[in-house]
Amino acid sequence: MHKETVTLENIKTDLKEQIKDHCISLIGNVLLFAVFLFFLIFVIFRIVWYFLWCDYSLADIISGLGGQSLLFIITLFLLLGSAIYCATNIIKKVRMVMLFRDSLKNEVCIVKDTLVKSDYIRRRRGGNIHFLIFSQYGKYIVPYENYSWSSEFCTSVGGVIIHAFKGTEYYLVVSKAPYQKVLYAYNTNLFELDDKLETTASLGNYQY
């Protein structure tokens, strides 16, 4: 099979696309967090208002809600849990954007690793999340669109998964220690590195 050559500019294009996608997702998470936080603050404010100005105990407030007390408690905890979940996602997205930006500014780290398996997480909305598991560097979440610069292998996530066979070697663009996250993956059956690019030694002892 004919292989397409991956240049440094190609890698930077892919990393920039990832930064853009993560930033869009980050904005969505921030907006969602703001909504949950608004309603959570509103509920807490109502409780505090009853405590301070109406001299009610928490038991009085709950009992005053009658049959809706259980729904009130569940709603409160759902809002709190959702806000924490969104905040955690925001932190993860910010960290990933920083790792991508750092890789663009500094020398790109490329390693070779072997695919252990491909898998996915089923979601009701927004499509499934597909990922690859490598022997040394662990999980890599496959983007929905890949290799936009390629004339032959520009593909959706499905095209990446079709060629993801156990034991296949990949060129991995990896962030520097201590995170050592897989930022992008190139199947060696489809791609070869430009002569100006070289793979580096393993960045650490991470084992999946």
PDB file of C-alpha atoms in Angstrom:
ATOM      1  CA  MET A   1       0.000   0.000   0.000  1.00  0.00           C
ATOM      2  CA  HIS A   2       1.220   3.464  -0.883  1.00  0.00           C
ATOM      3  CA  LYS A   3       2.175   5.522   2.162  1.00  0.00           C
ATOM      4  CA  GLU A   4       1.773   9.266   2.527  1.00  0.00           C
ATOM      5  CA  THR A   5       4.631  11.295   3.990  1.00  0.00           C
ATOM      6  CA  VAL A   6       4.001  13.186   7.222  1.00  0.00           C
ATOM      7  CA  THR A   7       5.920  16.456   7.528  1.00  0.00           C
ATOM      8  CA  LEU A   8       6.370  18.736  10.515  1.00  0.00           C
ATOM      9  CA  GLU A   9       3.874  21.151   8.981  1.00  0.00           C
ATOM     10  CA  ASN A  10       1.329  18.343   8.653  1.00  0.00           C
ATOM     11  CA  ILE A  11       1.733  17.496  12.327  1.00  0.00           C
ATOM     12  CA  LYS A  12       1.334  21.134  13.317  1.00  0.00           C
ATOM     13  CA  THR A  13      -1.828  21.344  11.201  1.00  0.00           C
ATOM     14  CA  ASP A  14      -3.278  18.323  13.011  1.00  0.00           C
ATOM     15  CA  LEU A  15      -2.344  19.737  16.420  1.00  0.00           C
ATOM     16  CA  LYS A  16      -3.906  23.100  15.568  1.00  0.00           C
ATOM     17  CA  GLU A  17      -7.112  21.344  14.525  1.00  0.00           C
ATOM     18  CA  GLN A  18      -7.135  19.569  17.864  1.00  0.00           C
ATOM     19  CA  ILE A  19      -6.650  22.851  19.713  1.00  0.00           C
ATOM     20  CA  LYS A  20      -9.604  24.338  17.838  1.00  0.00           C
ATOM     21  CA  ASP A  21     -11.831  21.343  18.603  1.00  0.00           C
ATOM     22  CA  HIS A  22     -10.878  21.359  22.277  1.00  0.00           C
ATOM     23  CA  CYS A  23     -11.501  25.101  22.534  1.00  0.00           C
ATOM     24  CA  ILE A  24     -14.988  24.711  21.030  1.00  0.00           C
ATOM     25  CA  SER A  25     -15.720  21.898  23.469  1.00  0.00           C
ATOM     26  CA  LEU A  26     -14.272  24.000  26.299  1.00  0.00           C
ATOM     27  CA  ILE A  27     -16.619  26.893  25.511  1.00  0.00           C
ATOM     28  CA  GLY A  28     -19.577  24.492  25.598  1.00  0.00           C
ATOM     29  CA  ASN A  29     -18.461  23.118  28.965  1.00  0.00           C
ATOM     30  CA  VAL A  30     -18.014  26.618  30.401  1.00  0.00           C
ATOM     31  CA  LEU A  31     -21.500  27.660  29.300  1.00  0.00           C
ATOM     32  CA  LEU A  32     -23.011  24.480  30.718  1.00  0.00           C
ATOM     33  CA  PHE A  33     -21.120  24.975  33.979  1.00  0.00           C
ATOM     34  CA  ALA A  34     -22.421  28.546  34.195  1.00  0.00           C
ATOM     35  CA  VAL A  35     -26.024  27.325  33.813  1.00  0.00           C
ATOM     36  CA  PHE A  36     -25.674  24.654  36.506  1.00  0.00           C
ATOM     37  CA  LEU A  37     -23.850  27.086  38.789  1.00  0.00           C
ATOM     38  CA  PHE A  38     -26.575  29.725  38.355  1.00  0.00           C
ATOM     39  CA  PHE A  39     -29.352  27.354  39.395  1.00  0.00           C
ATOM     40  CA  LEU A  40     -27.234  25.917  42.217  1.00  0.00           C
ATOM     41  CA  ILE A  41     -26.535  29.385  43.604  1.00  0.00           C
ATOM     42  CA  PHE A  42     -30.218  30.256  43.272  1.00  0.00           C
ATOM     43  CA  VAL A  43     -31.265  27.196  45.305  1.00  0.00           C
ATOM     44  CA  ILE A  44     -28.588  27.824  47.945  1.00  0.00           C
ATOM     45  CA  PHE A  45     -29.603  31.485  48.140  1.00  0.00           C
ATOM     46  CA  ARG A  46     -33.223  30.485  48.774  1.00  0.00           C
ATOM     47  CA  ILE A  47     -32.161  28.127  51.553  1.00  0.00           C
ATOM     48  CA  VAL A  48     -29.931  30.771  53.180  1.00  0.00           C
ATOM     49  CA  TRP A  49     -32.718  33.349  52.863  1.00  0.00           C
ATOM     50  CA  TYR A  50     -35.106  31.060  54.737  1.00  0.00           C
ATOM     51  CA  PHE A  51     -32.490  30.453  57.424  1.00  0.00           C
ATOM     52  CA  LEU A  52     -31.591  34.110  57.991  1.00  0.00           C
ATOM     53  CA  TRP A  53     -34.837  35.976  57.450  1.00  0.00           C
ATOM     54  CA  CYS A  54     -37.568  33.432  58.089  1.00  0.00           C
ATOM     55  CA  ASP A  55     -35.842  31.611  60.942  1.00  0.00           C
ATOM     56  CA  TYR A  56     -36.605  28.201  59.445  1.00  0.00           C
ATOM     57  CA  SER A  57     -34.467  25.120  60.026  1.00  0.00           C
ATOM     58  CA  LEU A  58     -33.503  22.873  57.133  1.00  0.00           C
ATOM     59  CA  ALA A  59     -36.030  20.325  58.427  1.00  0.00           C
ATOM     60  CA  ASP A  60     -38.740  23.008  58.337  1.00  0.00           C
ATOM     61  CA  ILE A  61     -37.843  23.915  54.753  1.00  0.00           C
ATOM     62  CA  ILE A  62     -37.903  20.290  53.599  1.00  0.00           C
ATOM     63  CA  SER A  63     -41.107  19.465  55.479  1.00  0.00           C
ATOM     64  CA  GLY A  64     -42.708  22.629  54.092  1.00  0.00           C
ATOM     65  CA  LEU A  65     -42.159  21.285  50.617  1.00  0.00           C
ATOM     66  CA  GLY A  66     -44.403  18.343  51.474  1.00  0.00           C
ATOM     67  CA  GLY A  67     -44.283  15.587  48.895  1.00  0.00           C
ATOM     68  CA  GLN A  68     -41.791  17.598  46.822  1.00  0.00           C
ATOM     69  CA  SER A  69     -39.057  17.387  49.472  1.00  0.00           C
ATOM     70  CA  LEU A  70     -37.399  14.322  47.920  1.00  0.00           C
ATOM     71  CA  LEU A  71     -37.457  15.953  44.482  1.00  0.00           C
ATOM     72  CA  PHE A  72     -35.938  19.094  46.014  1.00  0.00           C
ATOM     73  CA  ILE A  73     -33.050  17.153  47.589  1.00  0.00           C
ATOM     74  CA  ILE A  74     -32.432  15.144  44.414  1.00  0.00           C
ATOM     75  CA  THR A  75     -32.426  18.320  42.302  1.00  0.00           C
ATOM     76  CA  LEU A  76     -29.966  19.996  44.678  1.00  0.00           C
ATOM     77  CA  PHE A  77     -27.516  17.092  44.525  1.00  0.00           C
ATOM     78  CA  LEU A  78     -27.919  16.721  40.751  1.00  0.00           C
ATOM     79  CA  LEU A  79     -27.072  20.380  40.268  1.00  0.00           C
ATOM     80  CA  LEU A  80     -24.059  20.074  42.555  1.00  0.00           C
ATOM     81  CA  GLY A  81     -22.852  16.883  40.865  1.00  0.00           C
ATOM     82  CA  SER A  82     -23.351  18.338  37.380  1.00  0.00           C
ATOM     83  CA  ALA A  83     -21.438  21.508  38.289  1.00  0.00           C
ATOM     84  CA  ILE A  84     -18.536  19.455  39.668  1.00  0.00           C
ATOM     85  CA  TYR A  85     -18.553  17.216  36.569  1.00  0.00           C
ATOM     86  CA  CYS A  86     -18.460  20.246  34.244  1.00  0.00           C
ATOM     87  CA  ALA A  87     -15.675  21.872  36.303  1.00  0.00           C
ATOM     88  CA  THR A  88     -13.628  18.655  36.054  1.00  0.00           C
ATOM     89  CA  ASN A  89     -14.118  18.574  32.263  1.00  0.00           C
ATOM     90  CA  ILE A  90     -13.084  22.224  32.008  1.00  0.00           C
ATOM     91  CA  ILE A  91      -9.850  21.521  33.898  1.00  0.00           C
ATOM     92  CA  LYS A  92      -9.102  18.520  31.645  1.00  0.00           C
ATOM     93  CA  LYS A  93      -9.789  20.523  28.466  1.00  0.00           C
ATOM     94  CA  VAL A  94      -7.622  23.441  29.607  1.00  0.00           C
ATOM     95  CA  ARG A  95      -4.788  21.040  30.408  1.00  0.00           C
ATOM     96  CA  MET A  96      -5.079  19.378  26.987  1.00  0.00           C
ATOM     97  CA  VAL A  97      -5.056  22.736  25.171  1.00  0.00           C
ATOM     98  CA  MET A  98      -1.929  23.704  27.109  1.00  0.00           C
ATOM     99  CA  LEU A  99      -0.248  20.413  26.155  1.00  0.00           C
ATOM    100  CA  PHE A 100      -1.067  20.961  22.477  1.00  0.00           C
ATOM    101  CA  ARG A 101       0.175  24.560  22.562  1.00  0.00           C
ATOM    102  CA  ASP A 102       3.363  23.479  24.318  1.00  0.00           C
ATOM    103  CA  SER A 103       4.007  20.855  21.636  1.00  0.00           C
ATOM    104  CA  LEU A 104       3.540  23.473  18.911  1.00  0.00           C
ATOM    105  CA  LYS A 105       5.985  25.880  20.542  1.00  0.00           C
ATOM    106  CA  ASN A 106       8.689  23.311  21.304  1.00  0.00           C
ATOM    107  CA  GLU A 107      10.254  20.383  19.474  1.00  0.00           C
ATOM    108  CA  VAL A 108       7.660  17.761  18.576  1.00  0.00           C
ATOM    109  CA  CYS A 109       8.175  14.440  20.368  1.00  0.00           C
ATOM    110  CA  ILE A 110       7.456  11.426  18.131  1.00  0.00           C
ATOM    111  CA  VAL A 111       7.645   7.857  19.380  1.00  0.00           C
ATOM    112  CA  LYS A 112       6.746   4.439  17.995  1.00  0.00           C
ATOM    113  CA  ASP A 113       4.257   2.286  19.841  1.00  0.00           C
ATOM    114  CA  THR A 114       2.156  -0.815  19.218  1.00  0.00           C
ATOM    115  CA  LEU A 115      -1.649  -0.882  19.219  1.00  0.00           C
ATOM    116  CA  VAL A 116      -3.159  -3.148  21.882  1.00  0.00           C
ATOM    117  CA  LYS A 117      -6.811  -2.661  20.937  1.00  0.00           C
ATOM    118  CA  SER A 118      -9.437  -0.180  19.773  1.00  0.00           C
ATOM    119  CA  ASP A 119     -12.621   0.404  21.734  1.00  0.00           C
ATOM    120  CA  TYR A 120     -15.427   2.892  22.183  1.00  0.00           C
ATOM    121  CA  ILE A 121     -17.790   4.388  24.762  1.00  0.00           C
ATOM    122  CA  ARG A 122     -21.418   4.414  23.704  1.00  0.00           C
ATOM    123  CA  ARG A 123     -23.211   7.748  24.147  1.00  0.00           C
ATOM    124  CA  ARG A 124     -26.895   8.460  23.616  1.00  0.00           C
ATOM    125  CA  ARG A 125     -26.211  11.868  22.108  1.00  0.00           C
ATOM    126  CA  GLY A 126     -23.319  13.334  20.170  1.00  0.00           C
ATOM    127  CA  GLY A 127     -21.980  10.032  18.785  1.00  0.00           C
ATOM    128  CA  ASN A 128     -19.744   7.382  20.322  1.00  0.00           C
ATOM    129  CA  ILE A 129     -16.255   8.126  21.634  1.00  0.00           C
ATOM    130  CA  HIS A 130     -13.688   5.892  19.932  1.00  0.00           C
ATOM    131  CA  PHE A 131     -10.206   5.415  21.306  1.00  0.00           C
ATOM    132  CA  LEU A 132      -7.034   3.426  20.716  1.00  0.00           C
ATOM    133  CA  ILE A 133      -5.008   1.757  23.463  1.00  0.00           C
ATOM    134  CA  PHE A 134      -1.231   1.550  22.993  1.00  0.00           C
ATOM    135  CA  SER A 135       1.182  -0.713  24.842  1.00  0.00           C
ATOM    136  CA  GLN A 136       3.357   2.038  26.341  1.00  0.00           C
ATOM    137  CA  TYR A 137       1.407   5.295  26.122  1.00  0.00           C
ATOM    138  CA  GLY A 138      -2.129   4.179  26.897  1.00  0.00           C
ATOM    139  CA  LYS A 139      -5.326   5.740  25.610  1.00  0.00           C
ATOM    140  CA  TYR A 140      -5.726   8.032  22.611  1.00  0.00           C
ATOM    141  CA  ILE A 141      -9.163   9.461  21.870  1.00  0.00           C
ATOM    142  CA  VAL A 142      -9.646   9.520  18.090  1.00  0.00           C
ATOM    143  CA  PRO A 143     -10.883  12.886  16.740  1.00  0.00           C
ATOM    144  CA  TYR A 144     -14.039  12.958  14.605  1.00  0.00           C
ATOM    145  CA  GLU A 145     -12.048  14.363  11.657  1.00  0.00           C
ATOM    146  CA  ASN A 146      -8.446  13.323  10.934  1.00  0.00           C
ATOM    147  CA  TYR A 147      -5.539  14.268   8.635  1.00  0.00           C
ATOM    148  CA  SER A 148      -7.304  17.199   6.953  1.00  0.00           C
ATOM    149  CA  TRP A 149      -4.109  17.974   5.011  1.00  0.00           C
ATOM    150  CA  SER A 150      -3.927  14.485   3.449  1.00  0.00           C
ATOM    151  CA  SER A 151      -5.008  13.971  -0.145  1.00  0.00           C
ATOM    152  CA  GLU A 152      -5.421  10.190   0.345  1.00  0.00           C
ATOM    153  CA  PHE A 153      -6.190   9.491   4.000  1.00  0.00           C
ATOM    154  CA  CYS A 154      -8.276  12.447   5.175  1.00  0.00           C
ATOM    155  CA  THR A 155     -10.947  10.579   7.067  1.00  0.00           C
ATOM    156  CA  SER A 156     -13.521  10.535   9.840  1.00  0.00           C
ATOM    157  CA  VAL A 157     -13.093   8.535  13.023  1.00  0.00           C
ATOM    158  CA  GLY A 158     -14.540   5.487  11.252  1.00  0.00           C
ATOM    159  CA  GLY A 159     -11.720   5.469   8.711  1.00  0.00           C
ATOM    160  CA  VAL A 160      -9.127   5.463  11.497  1.00  0.00           C
ATOM    161  CA  ILE A 161     -10.811   2.586  13.318  1.00  0.00           C
ATOM    162  CA  ILE A 162     -11.071   0.463  10.141  1.00  0.00           C
ATOM    163  CA  HIS A 163      -7.267   0.350   9.894  1.00  0.00           C
ATOM    164  CA  ALA A 164      -6.711  -0.085  13.661  1.00  0.00           C
ATOM    165  CA  PHE A 165      -5.580  -3.704  13.923  1.00  0.00           C
ATOM    166  CA  LYS A 166      -4.026  -5.166  17.051  1.00  0.00           C
ATOM    167  CA  GLY A 167      -0.236  -5.251  16.783  1.00  0.00           C
ATOM    168  CA  THR A 168      -0.047  -2.400  14.259  1.00  0.00           C
ATOM    169  CA  GLU A 169       2.730   0.107  14.883  1.00  0.00           C
ATOM    170  CA  TYR A 170       1.922   3.803  15.094  1.00  0.00           C
ATOM    171  CA  TYR A 171       3.893   7.014  15.116  1.00  0.00           C
ATOM    172  CA  LEU A 172       2.647   8.898  18.169  1.00  0.00           C
ATOM    173  CA  VAL A 173       3.028  12.597  18.827  1.00  0.00           C
ATOM    174  CA  VAL A 174       3.425  12.664  22.607  1.00  0.00           C
ATOM    175  CA  SER A 175       3.560  15.496  25.106  1.00  0.00           C
ATOM    176  CA  LYS A 176       6.683  15.749  27.213  1.00  0.00           C
ATOM    177  CA  ALA A 177       7.041  14.329  30.723  1.00  0.00           C
ATOM    178  CA  PRO A 178       5.467  14.170  33.210  1.00  0.00           C
ATOM    179  CA  TYR A 179       2.124  13.914  31.328  1.00  0.00           C
ATOM    180  CA  GLN A 180       3.229  11.872  28.290  1.00  0.00           C
ATOM    181  CA  LYS A 181      -0.205  12.125  26.693  1.00  0.00           C
ATOM    182  CA  VAL A 182      -0.791  10.895  23.152  1.00  0.00           C
ATOM    183  CA  LEU A 183      -1.698  14.007  21.162  1.00  0.00           C
ATOM    184  CA  TYR A 184      -1.957  12.449  17.694  1.00  0.00           C
ATOM    185  CA  ALA A 185      -1.455   9.054  16.061  1.00  0.00           C
ATOM    186  CA  TYR A 186      -0.315   7.997  12.581  1.00  0.00           C
ATOM    187  CA  ASN A 187      -0.715   4.417  11.395  1.00  0.00           C
ATOM    188  CA  THR A 188       2.625   3.220   9.966  1.00  0.00           C
ATOM    189  CA  ASN A 189       0.744   1.178   7.356  1.00  0.00           C
ATOM    190  CA  LEU A 190      -0.596   4.439   5.933  1.00  0.00           C
ATOM    191  CA  PHE A 191       2.006   7.052   6.836  1.00  0.00           C
ATOM    192  CA  GLU A 192       5.761   7.432   6.883  1.00  0.00           C
ATOM    193  CA  LEU A 193       7.771  10.223   8.476  1.00  0.00           C
ATOM    194  CA  ASP A 194       9.528  12.879   6.461  1.00  0.00           C
ATOM    195  CA  ASP A 195      13.314  12.467   6.417  1.00  0.00           C
ATOM    196  CA  LYS A 196      13.655  15.579   8.581  1.00  0.00           C
ATOM    197  CA  LEU A 197      11.609  13.959  11.359  1.00  0.00           C
ATOM    198  CA  GLU A 198      12.918  11.351  13.726  1.00  0.00           C
ATOM    199  CA  THR A 199      11.372   9.240  16.445  1.00  0.00           C
ATOM    200  CA  THR A 200      12.728   9.705  19.941  1.00  0.00           C
ATOM    201  CA  ALA A 201      13.401   7.161  22.651  1.00  0.00           C
ATOM    202  CA  SER A 202      10.602   6.299  25.061  1.00  0.00           C
ATOM    203  CA  LEU A 203       9.802   9.284  27.268  1.00  0.00           C
ATOM    204  CA  GLY A 204       9.207   7.212  30.373  1.00  0.00           C
ATOM    205  CA  ASN A 205       8.189   3.909  31.854  1.00  0.00           C
ATOM    206  CA  TYR A 206       4.430   4.242  31.458  1.00  0.00           C
ATOM    207  CA  GLN A 207       2.782   0.903  30.841  1.00  0.00           C
ATOM    208  CA  TYR A 208      -0.873   0.361  30.019  1.00  0.00           C
TER     209      TYR A 208
END
